[in-house]
Structure formats: structure tokens, C-alpha cells
CSV table of C-alpha atoms and ligand atoms in Angstrom, one decimal:
chain,number,residue,atom,x,y,z
L,1,UNK,CA,0.0,0.0,0.0
L,2,UNK,CA,1.0,3.6,-0.4
L,3,UNK,CA,-0.5,7.1,0.4
L,4,UNK,CA,-2.5,9.6,-1.7
L,5,UNK,CA,-4.7,12.7,-1.2
L,6,UNK,CA,-8.2,11.5,-2.1
L,7,UNK,CA,-11.5,13.1,-2.6
L,8,UNK,CA,-13.8,10.2,-1.4
L,9,UNK,CA,-17.2,11.8,-2.2
L,10,UNK,CA,-18.3,15.1,-3.8
L,11,UNK,CA,-18.1,18.2,-1.7
L,12,UNK,CA,-16.3,16.6,1.2
L,13,UNK,CA,-12.9,17.5,2.7
L,14,UNK,CA,-9.9,15.8,1.0
L,15,UNK,CA,-8.3,13.1,3.1
L,16,UNK,CA,-4.8,11.5,3.0
L,17,UNK,CA,-5.2,7.7,3.0
L,18,UNK,CA,-3.7,4.4,2.1
L,19,UNK,CA,-4.3,3.2,-1.5
L,20,UNK,CA,-3.0,0.3,-3.6
L,21,UNK,CA,0.2,1.0,-5.5
L,22,UNK,CA,-1.2,1.6,-9.0
L,23,UNK,CA,-0.3,-0.6,-12.0
L,24,UNK,CA,0.1,1.3,-15.4
L,25,UNK,CA,-2.5,0.3,-18.0
L,26,UNK,CA,-1.7,0.5,-21.7
L,27,UNK,CA,-0.5,4.0,-22.6
L,28,UNK,CA,0.2,4.8,-19.0
L,29,UNK,CA,3.3,5.1,-16.8
L,30,UNK,CA,3.8,4.8,-13.1
L,31,UNK,CA,5.7,7.8,-11.7
L,32,UNK,CA,7.5,8.0,-8.3
L,33,UNK,CA,6.5,11.5,-7.3
L,34,UNK,CA,9.0,14.0,-6.0
L,35,UNK,CA,6.7,17.0,-5.5
L,36,UNK,CA,3.2,18.2,-6.4
L,37,UNK,CA,1.8,21.7,-6.0
L,38,UNK,CA,-1.7,22.4,-4.7
L,39,UNK,CA,-3.9,24.5,-7.1
L,40,UNK,CA,-7.1,26.4,-6.5
L,41,UNK,CA,-8.6,24.2,-9.2
L,42,UNK,CA,-8.2,21.2,-6.8
L,43,UNK,CA,-10.7,23.0,-4.6
L,44,UNK,CA,-12.9,23.7,-7.5
L,45,UNK,CA,-13.0,19.9,-8.4
L,46,UNK,CA,-13.6,19.0,-4.7
L,47,UNK,CA,-16.5,21.4,-4.7
L,48,UNK,CA,-18.3,19.9,-7.8
L,49,UNK,CA,-21.6,18.2,-7.3
L,50,UNK,CA,-20.6,15.4,-9.7
L,51,UNK,CA,-16.9,15.1,-10.5
L,52,UNK,CA,-16.3,12.5,-13.3
L,53,UNK,CA,-14.3,10.1,-11.2
L,54,UNK,CA,-15.0,9.3,-7.5
L,55,UNK,CA,-13.1,8.4,-5.4
L,56,UNK,CA,-10.4,10.6,-7.0
L,57,UNK,CA,-6.8,11.2,-6.3
L,58,UNK,CA,-6.4,15.0,-6.7
L,59,UNK,CA,-3.4,17.0,-8.1
L,60,UNK,CA,-2.3,18.2,-11.5
L,61,UNK,CA,1.1,19.9,-10.8
L,62,UNK,CA,3.5,17.1,-10.3
L,63,UNK,CA,7.2,16.3,-10.8
L,64,UNK,CA,8.6,12.8,-10.6
L,65,UNK,CA,10.5,10.0,-12.3
L,66,UNK,CA,9.1,7.3,-14.4
L,67,UNK,CA,9.3,4.0,-12.6
L,68,UNK,CA,7.3,1.5,-14.7
L,69,UNK,CA,6.2,1.9,-18.3
L,70,UNK,CA,2.9,0.4,-19.5
L,71,UNK,CA,2.3,-1.4,-22.8
L,72,UNK,CA,2.5,0.7,-26.0
L,73,UNK,CA,4.3,3.7,-24.5
L,74,UNK,CA,7.0,5.0,-26.8
L,75,UNK,CA,9.7,7.6,-26.0
L,76,UNK,CA,9.7,7.2,-22.2
L,77,UNK,CA,11.8,4.9,-20.0
L,78,UNK,CA,12.3,4.2,-16.4
L,79,UNK,CA,14.3,7.0,-14.8
L,80,UNK,CA,13.0,9.8,-17.0
L,81,UNK,CA,12.1,12.9,-15.1
L,82,UNK,CA,8.7,14.2,-16.1
L,83,UNK,CA,6.0,16.7,-15.2
L,84,UNK,CA,2.3,16.0,-14.8
L,85,UNK,CA,-0.1,18.7,-15.9
L,86,UNK,CA,-3.9,19.0,-15.9
L,87,UNK,CA,-3.9,17.9,-19.6
L,88,UNK,CA,-3.6,14.1,-19.3
L,89,UNK,CA,-4.9,12.9,-22.7
L,90,UNK,CA,-6.4,14.2,-25.9
L,91,UNK,CA,-7.9,12.7,-29.0
L,92,UNK,CA,-5.2,13.9,-31.4
L,93,UNK,CA,-7.5,14.3,-34.4
L,94,UNK,CA,-10.0,17.1,-33.7
L,95,UNK,CA,-9.6,20.6,-35.1
L,96,UNK,CA,-8.1,21.8,-31.8
L,97,UNK,CA,-5.6,18.9,-31.5
L,98,UNK,CA,-4.5,19.4,-35.1
L,99,UNK,CA,-3.8,23.1,-34.6
L,100,UNK,CA,-1.6,23.0,-31.5
L,101,UNK,CA,-4.6,23.8,-29.2
L,102,UNK,CA,-4.9,20.4,-27.6
L,103,UNK,CA,-6.0,22.1,-24.4
L,104,UNK,CA,-9.4,22.8,-26.0
L,105,UNK,CA,-9.9,19.2,-27.2
L,106,UNK,CA,-13.5,18.1,-26.3
L,107,UNK,CA,-12.3,14.6,-25.6
L,108,UNK,CA,-9.6,15.5,-23.2
L,109,UNK,CA,-8.8,13.7,-20.0
L,110,UNK,CA,-7.5,15.7,-17.0
L,111,UNK,CA,-5.3,14.7,-14.2
L,112,UNK,CA,-6.9,15.0,-10.8
L,113,UNK,CA,-10.3,15.3,-12.4
L,114,UNK,CA,-11.2,12.6,-14.9
L,115,UNK,CA,-8.1,10.5,-14.3
L,116,UNK,CA,-6.2,10.1,-11.0
L,117,UNK,CA,-3.8,12.9,-10.3
L,118,UNK,CA,-0.4,13.5,-8.8
L,119,UNK,CA,-1.0,14.2,-5.1
L,120,UNK,CA,0.3,10.7,-4.4
L,121,UNK,CA,3.5,8.9,-3.6
L,122,UNK,CA,3.0,6.9,-6.9
L,123,UNK,CA,1.0,8.4,-9.7
L,124,UNK,CA,-0.3,6.4,-12.7
L,125,UNK,CA,-1.1,8.7,-15.6
L,126,UNK,CA,-1.4,8.6,-19.4
L,127,UNK,CA,2.1,9.1,-21.0
L,128,UNK,CA,0.7,11.2,-23.9
L,129,UNK,CA,1.1,14.7,-22.6
L,130,UNK,CA,3.9,14.3,-20.0
L,131,UNK,CA,6.6,17.0,-20.2
L,132,UNK,CA,10.3,16.3,-19.8
L,133,UNK,CA,11.7,18.2,-16.8
L,134,UNK,CA,15.4,19.3,-16.6
L,135,UNK,CA,17.4,17.3,-14.0
L,136,UNK,CA,18.9,20.5,-12.5
L,137,UNK,CA,15.5,22.1,-11.5
L,138,UNK,CA,14.6,21.4,-7.8
L,139,UNK,CA,11.3,19.6,-7.7
L,140,UNK,CA,9.6,22.1,-5.4
L,141,UNK,CA,10.5,24.9,-7.8
L,142,UNK,CA,9.5,22.9,-10.9
L,143,UNK,CA,6.1,21.6,-9.7
L,144,UNK,CA,4.3,25.0,-9.7
L,145,UNK,CA,5.3,25.5,-13.3
L,146,UNK,CA,3.1,22.6,-14.4
L,147,UNK,CA,-0.1,24.4,-13.8
L,148,UNK,CA,0.4,27.9,-12.2
L,149,UNK,CA,3.4,28.7,-14.4
L,150,UNK,CA,2.0,27.3,-17.6
L,151,UNK,CA,-1.4,28.9,-17.1
L,152,UNK,CA,0.0,32.3,-16.0
L,153,UNK,CA,2.4,32.4,-19.0
L,154,UNK,CA,-0.4,31.5,-21.4
L,155,UNK,CA,-2.7,34.2,-20.0
L,156,UNK,CA,-0.1,36.9,-20.2
L,157,UNK,CA,0.6,35.9,-23.9
L,158,UNK,CA,-3.1,35.9,-24.7
L,159,UNK,CA,-3.3,39.5,-23.4
L,160,UNK,CA,-1.3,40.4,-26.6
L,161,UNK,CA,0.3,43.5,-25.2
L,162,UNK,CA,3.6,45.0,-26.4
L,163,UNK,CA,6.5,46.5,-24.3
L,164,UNK,CA,5.6,49.3,-21.9
L,165,UNK,CA,1.9,48.7,-22.1
L,166,UNK,CA,0.1,48.3,-18.8
L,167,UNK,CA,-1.2,44.8,-17.7
L,168,UNK,CA,-3.4,44.6,-14.6
L,169,UNK,CA,-3.1,41.3,-12.8
L,170,UNK,CA,-5.9,40.5,-10.4
L,171,UNK,CA,-4.9,38.0,-7.7
L,172,UNK,CA,-1.4,37.6,-6.4
L,173,UNK,CA,-1.5,34.0,-5.4
L,174,UNK,CA,0.2,31.0,-7.0
L,175,UNK,CA,-0.5,32.1,-10.6
L,176,UNK,CA,-0.4,35.8,-10.1
L,177,UNK,CA,3.0,36.0,-8.6
L,178,UNK,CA,4.4,34.1,-11.6
L,179,UNK,CA,2.4,36.2,-14.1
L,180,UNK,CA,4.1,39.3,-12.7
L,181,UNK,CA,7.5,37.8,-13.7
L,182,UNK,CA,6.3,36.6,-17.2
L,183,UNK,CA,4.8,40.1,-17.8
L,184,UNK,CA,8.0,41.8,-16.7
L,185,UNK,CA,10.0,39.5,-19.0
L,186,UNK,CA,7.9,40.7,-21.9
L,187,UNK,CA,8.7,44.3,-20.9
L,188,UNK,CA,5.1,45.1,-19.7
L,189,UNK,CA,4.3,47.5,-16.9
L,190,UNK,CA,2.6,45.5,-14.2
L,191,UNK,CA,-0.2,46.6,-12.0
L,192,UNK,CA,-0.8,44.0,-9.3
L,193,UNK,CA,-4.1,43.8,-7.5
L,194,UNK,CA,-5.0,41.8,-4.4
L,195,UNK,CA,-7.0,42.1,-1.1
L,196,UNK,CA,-3.9,41.2,0.9
L,197,UNK,CA,-1.1,43.7,1.5
L,198,UNK,CA,1.5,41.0,2.0
L,199,UNK,CA,0.7,39.5,-1.4
L,200,UNK,CA,1.1,43.0,-2.9
L,201,UNK,CA,4.5,43.3,-1.2
L,202,UNK,CA,5.5,40.0,-2.8
L,203,UNK,CA,4.4,41.4,-6.2
L,204,UNK,CA,6.4,44.6,-5.7
L,205,UNK,CA,9.5,42.5,-4.9
L,206,UNK,CA,9.0,40.6,-8.1
L,207,UNK,CA,8.8,43.8,-10.3
L,208,UNK,CA,5.3,45.1,-10.2
L,209,UNK,CA,5.5,48.9,-10.8
L,210,UNK,CA,2.0,49.5,-9.5
L,211,UNK,CA,0.3,47.7,-6.6
L,212,UNK,CA,-3.3,48.4,-5.7
L,213,UNK,CA,-5.8,47.0,-3.1
L,214,UNK,CA,-8.8,45.3,-4.7
L,215,UNK,CA,-11.8,47.6,-4.6
L,216,UNK,CA,-9.7,50.7,-5.4
L,217,UNK,CA,-7.9,49.2,-8.5
L,218,UNK,CA,-10.4,50.1,-11.3
L,219,UNK,CA,-10.9,53.7,-10.1
L,220,UNK,CA,-7.2,54.4,-9.6
L,221,UNK,CA,-6.0,52.6,-12.7
L,222,UNK,CA,-8.4,54.8,-14.8
L,223,UNK,CA,-7.6,58.0,-12.9
L,224,UNK,CA,-3.9,57.8,-12.3
L,225,UNK,CA,-2.6,55.5,-15.1
L,226,UNK,CA,-5.0,55.9,-18.0
L,227,UNK,CA,-6.5,52.4,-17.7
L,228,UNK,CA,-5.0,49.0,-18.4
L,229,UNK,CA,-4.4,47.6,-21.9
L,230,UNK,CA,-5.3,44.2,-20.6
L,231,UNK,CA,-6.6,42.8,-17.3
L,232,UNK,CA,-6.0,39.2,-16.3
L,233,UNK,CA,-8.1,37.7,-13.5
L,234,UNK,CA,-6.5,34.9,-11.5
L,235,UNK,CA,-8.6,35.6,-8.4
L,236,UNK,CA,-11.5,33.2,-8.1
L,237,UNK,CA,-14.1,35.9,-7.6
L,238,UNK,CA,-16.8,37.5,-9.8
L,239,UNK,CA,-16.2,40.8,-8.0
L,240,UNK,CA,-12.6,40.7,-9.2
L,241,UNK,CA,-13.8,40.1,-12.8
L,242,UNK,CA,-16.1,43.0,-12.6
L,243,UNK,CA,-13.4,45.3,-11.3
L,244,UNK,CA,-10.9,44.0,-13.9
L,245,UNK,CA,-13.4,44.9,-16.6
L,246,UNK,CA,-13.8,48.4,-15.2
L,247,UNK,CA,-10.0,48.9,-15.1
L,248,UNK,CA,-9.6,48.5,-18.9
L,249,UNK,CA,-8.8,51.4,-21.2
L,250,UNK,CA,-10.5,51.6,-24.6
L,251,UNK,CA,-9.9,48.5,-26.9
L,252,UNK,CA,-8.6,46.7,-23.9
L,253,UNK,CA,-8.7,42.9,-23.3
L,254,UNK,CA,-10.2,41.1,-20.3
L,255,UNK,CA,-8.6,37.7,-19.9
L,256,UNK,CA,-10.4,35.2,-17.6
L,257,UNK,CA,-8.4,32.5,-15.9
L,258,UNK,CA,-9.7,31.6,-12.5
L,259,UNK,CA,-12.6,29.1,-12.4
L,260,UNK,CA,-15.6,30.6,-10.6
L,261,UNK,CA,-19.1,29.0,-10.4
L,262,UNK,CA,-20.7,32.3,-10.9
L,263,UNK,CA,-21.7,34.9,-13.5
L,264,UNK,CA,-20.8,38.5,-14.0
L,265,UNK,CA,-23.0,41.1,-15.7
L,266,UNK,CA,-21.2,42.4,-18.8
L,267,UNK,CA,-21.7,46.2,-19.2
L,268,UNK,CA,-22.8,46.0,-22.9
L,269,UNK,CA,-22.6,49.6,-23.8
L,270,UNK,CA,-19.1,50.0,-22.4
L,271,UNK,CA,-18.0,46.7,-24.1
L,272,UNK,CA,-19.4,47.9,-27.5
L,273,UNK,CA,-18.4,51.6,-27.5
L,274,UNK,CA,-14.9,50.9,-26.0
L,275,UNK,CA,-14.2,47.9,-28.3
L,276,UNK,CA,-13.5,45.6,-25.4
L,277,UNK,CA,-12.4,41.9,-25.9
L,278,UNK,CA,-13.4,39.3,-23.3
L,279,UNK,CA,-11.6,36.0,-23.6
L,280,UNK,CA,-11.0,32.9,-21.6
L,281,UNK,CA,-7.5,31.4,-21.3
L,282,UNK,CA,-6.8,27.8,-20.2
L,283,UNK,CA,-3.3,26.4,-19.7
L,284,UNK,CA,-1.1,27.2,-22.7
L,285,UNK,CA,0.6,25.7,-25.7
L,286,UNK,CA,3.2,22.9,-25.6
L,287,UNK,CA,5.8,25.6,-26.6
L,288,UNK,CA,4.6,27.8,-23.7
L,289,UNK,CA,5.2,25.0,-21.3
L,290,UNK,CA,8.7,24.4,-22.6
L,291,UNK,CA,9.5,28.1,-22.4
L,292,UNK,CA,8.2,28.2,-18.8
L,293,UNK,CA,10.7,25.5,-17.9
L,294,UNK,CA,13.5,27.3,-19.8
L,295,UNK,CA,12.8,30.6,-18.0
L,296,UNK,CA,12.9,28.8,-14.6
L,297,UNK,CA,16.2,27.0,-15.5
L,298,UNK,CA,17.8,30.3,-16.5
L,299,UNK,CA,16.7,31.9,-13.3
L,300,UNK,CA,14.5,34.5,-15.0
L,301,UNK,CA,11.4,33.4,-13.2
L,302,UNK,CA,11.3,31.9,-9.7
L,303,UNK,CA,8.3,30.3,-8.1
L,304,UNK,CA,7.6,31.2,-4.5
L,305,UNK,CA,7.1,27.7,-3.3
L,306,UNK,CA,6.7,26.4,0.3
L,307,UNK,CA,7.2,22.7,0.8
L,308,UNK,CA,5.0,20.6,3.1
L,309,UNK,CA,4.5,16.9,3.9
L,310,UNK,CA,1.6,14.9,2.3
L,311,UNK,CA,-0.3,14.8,5.6
L,312,UNK,CA,-0.6,18.6,5.5
L,313,UNK,CA,-2.9,18.5,2.5
L,314,UNK,CA,-6.2,18.8,4.3
L,315,UNK,CA,-5.0,21.8,6.3
L,316,UNK,CA,-3.6,23.5,3.2
L,317,UNK,CA,-6.9,23.1,1.4
L,318,UNK,CA,-8.6,24.9,4.3
L,319,UNK,CA,-6.1,27.7,4.2
L,320,UNK,CA,-6.4,28.0,0.4
L,321,UNK,CA,-10.1,28.3,0.7
L,322,UNK,CA,-9.6,31.3,3.1
L,323,UNK,CA,-7.0,32.9,0.7
L,324,UNK,CA,-4.2,32.5,3.2
L,325,UNK,CA,-1.6,30.8,1.2
L,326,UNK,CA,1.4,32.8,0.1
L,327,UNK,CA,2.9,31.8,-3.3
L,328,UNK,CA,2.5,28.1,-4.0
L,329,UNK,CA,2.1,25.3,-1.5
L,330,UNK,CA,4.0,22.2,-2.7
L,331,UNK,CA,3.9,18.7,-1.3
L,332,UNK,CA,7.3,17.0,-1.2
L,333,UNK,CA,7.4,13.2,-1.2
G,401,ZN,ZN1,-4.2,24.1,-11.6
G,402,ZN,ZN1,-8.8,16.5,-29.8
């Protein structure tokens, strides 16, 4: 037997419990995990009325080494160091798969959601979308890149701003603090927004030129800075989305990232007369993920990661729900 963080029933607290050591089916590999980050989307999955797989091992931000290779897996061998992301499997033939946008494949399978995830001593996952991870990157620093880093990088790219333009980033948690660094790397002026002053201080230390408390951000961005060219919402809050919309300048882009089971009323007249674009952004491209690892390896971007033992998972989920985690919480195995 071994240990894993398991959602035993919908809308119940996650528990750490003994499970069988999994055997890889065809197309799968068994990975001895080194580290796995905890993502707000794990909470989202735990809160669903009907998740696709129950009981479910959570986690989609893992680093480990291949231990056993299942039938029909080519290109991976025991000892290879790999990263597990939310994207576990795709059909390979739909219009999105064929155009490098596999993350929008309607047939996709997702780690810690529709297949078992990486918050486990041993993870058994499809080999199809595993990413190779450089040996010299510490596992705790690399794990947050598999979801937080990838997603933040993709969202900043989707904002489509050029150097010196202002990007407003709402939510300075696991994704936001990485997005500050990717935006700075692109030469953007970063306005960081959060409810917590200590998270704004972290954003300042990472290069945010402007830091604003939530609730004041839209008004002050308009009045003092001429509005944002794009606003990206990492905070799981409809109020944050509303404020992000109001912080945009004309022809600005609102990029939605955090998953919120809610709606926000789109101010139609403003959207039309100001030429506003509203778009969702989910993960990123394969090239984005490779660039995310290169930027970490070269020291350009650093994840603020705090390592905990597996038995800390239930407490960390409770803290995350209260918005009390700084940077990324990572489980070390
Ligand atoms: Zn995630
Ligand atoms: Zn597909």
C-alpha cells in the first residue's frame, strides 16, 4: 500500500489515506513522485456536485521520475524525469488537437479530475502529454510550473500587449506572482491587485510597478494610469472580474483564468463603445510550457514555493479556501 490525497465523495474535505500502488495500464506510466503543487482548481474539483471520477486522487502539478512503463508507451523509459499537468490525454484528431490547441480538445482527460492525479507517492497517468523536466531544477521549484506557471504564461501571452503597455493582474497567489514575472520578462508595466497587502508586497518585490488593493484598483487605474491595456483575472471571484473589466482602457482585453461557479454582468454599452475583448485562457501551448521551464532553468522566473508533507494537504486546502496561502504550497514526497 501507499499514500495519496483522495476526494472520497463530492463536496467533502480531501483526506490522506492508504491506497494500492497503481499498475500502469496500456498507454500509462507509473511515476514515483518528487513533488506536487496544490492548485485552487483542486478546490474547484472538490466542490463539484458530480466530479467525473470518484473516489479521486487530486493533483495536477507534479514532478517525478518514471518507474514503470505500460504497454504501448514509446519515448519514455524508467528513470526519465517528467511533469504531470492538468492535460492528461487528448484525441489527437479534432480541429483543436490538429492546430496545437490540444487544451481545447473536447475529448480531453484531465489529471486529478477525470483520471487520478499527482498528489500521491505513486501516480499512474497517461504518457501522452507528460513533459520532460530538466534534472537541475529542484522539484519544489518545478512543480508549480506545471499548472500555475503554464497557465500564467499562457494568459499573459493571450493579453497580446507590447512592451511598456500596462497589464493589470488580479490575484497575487500561485498564478499571479508568476504572471508578474512573465509580464516583466515581456517588458510590460505590471499593475498587481489583491486584497492582501503581504501579497502586494511580494508582487512589488517581483517587479510590479503598481500595486493596488482590490476595490480601489479600477478607479485608480483609470484616474492615475489611464486604464490597463489588458486585465487578467487569477482571483476566483466574480467581483474581481467586474473590477478588472472596469480597469480597462479603450480597446482593452479582459482575460479570464480563475474558475468561478458564478456569472458577471457584462456592461454591454461599455463593451461595445470601447471595443473591449473578453476571452478565456486555459493552460497554454506545448511551446509555452517548454518556455516556462527554460525561464525557470535560466533563473529569469522563480516560483515562491513552500514545501509541506503529504499529511498537511487537508489543512492546506482549508487555508487556500480562506485565501491565506502565500505563493504556492507544494507537497514534497
Ligand atoms: Zn491548476
Ligand atoms: Zn482533440
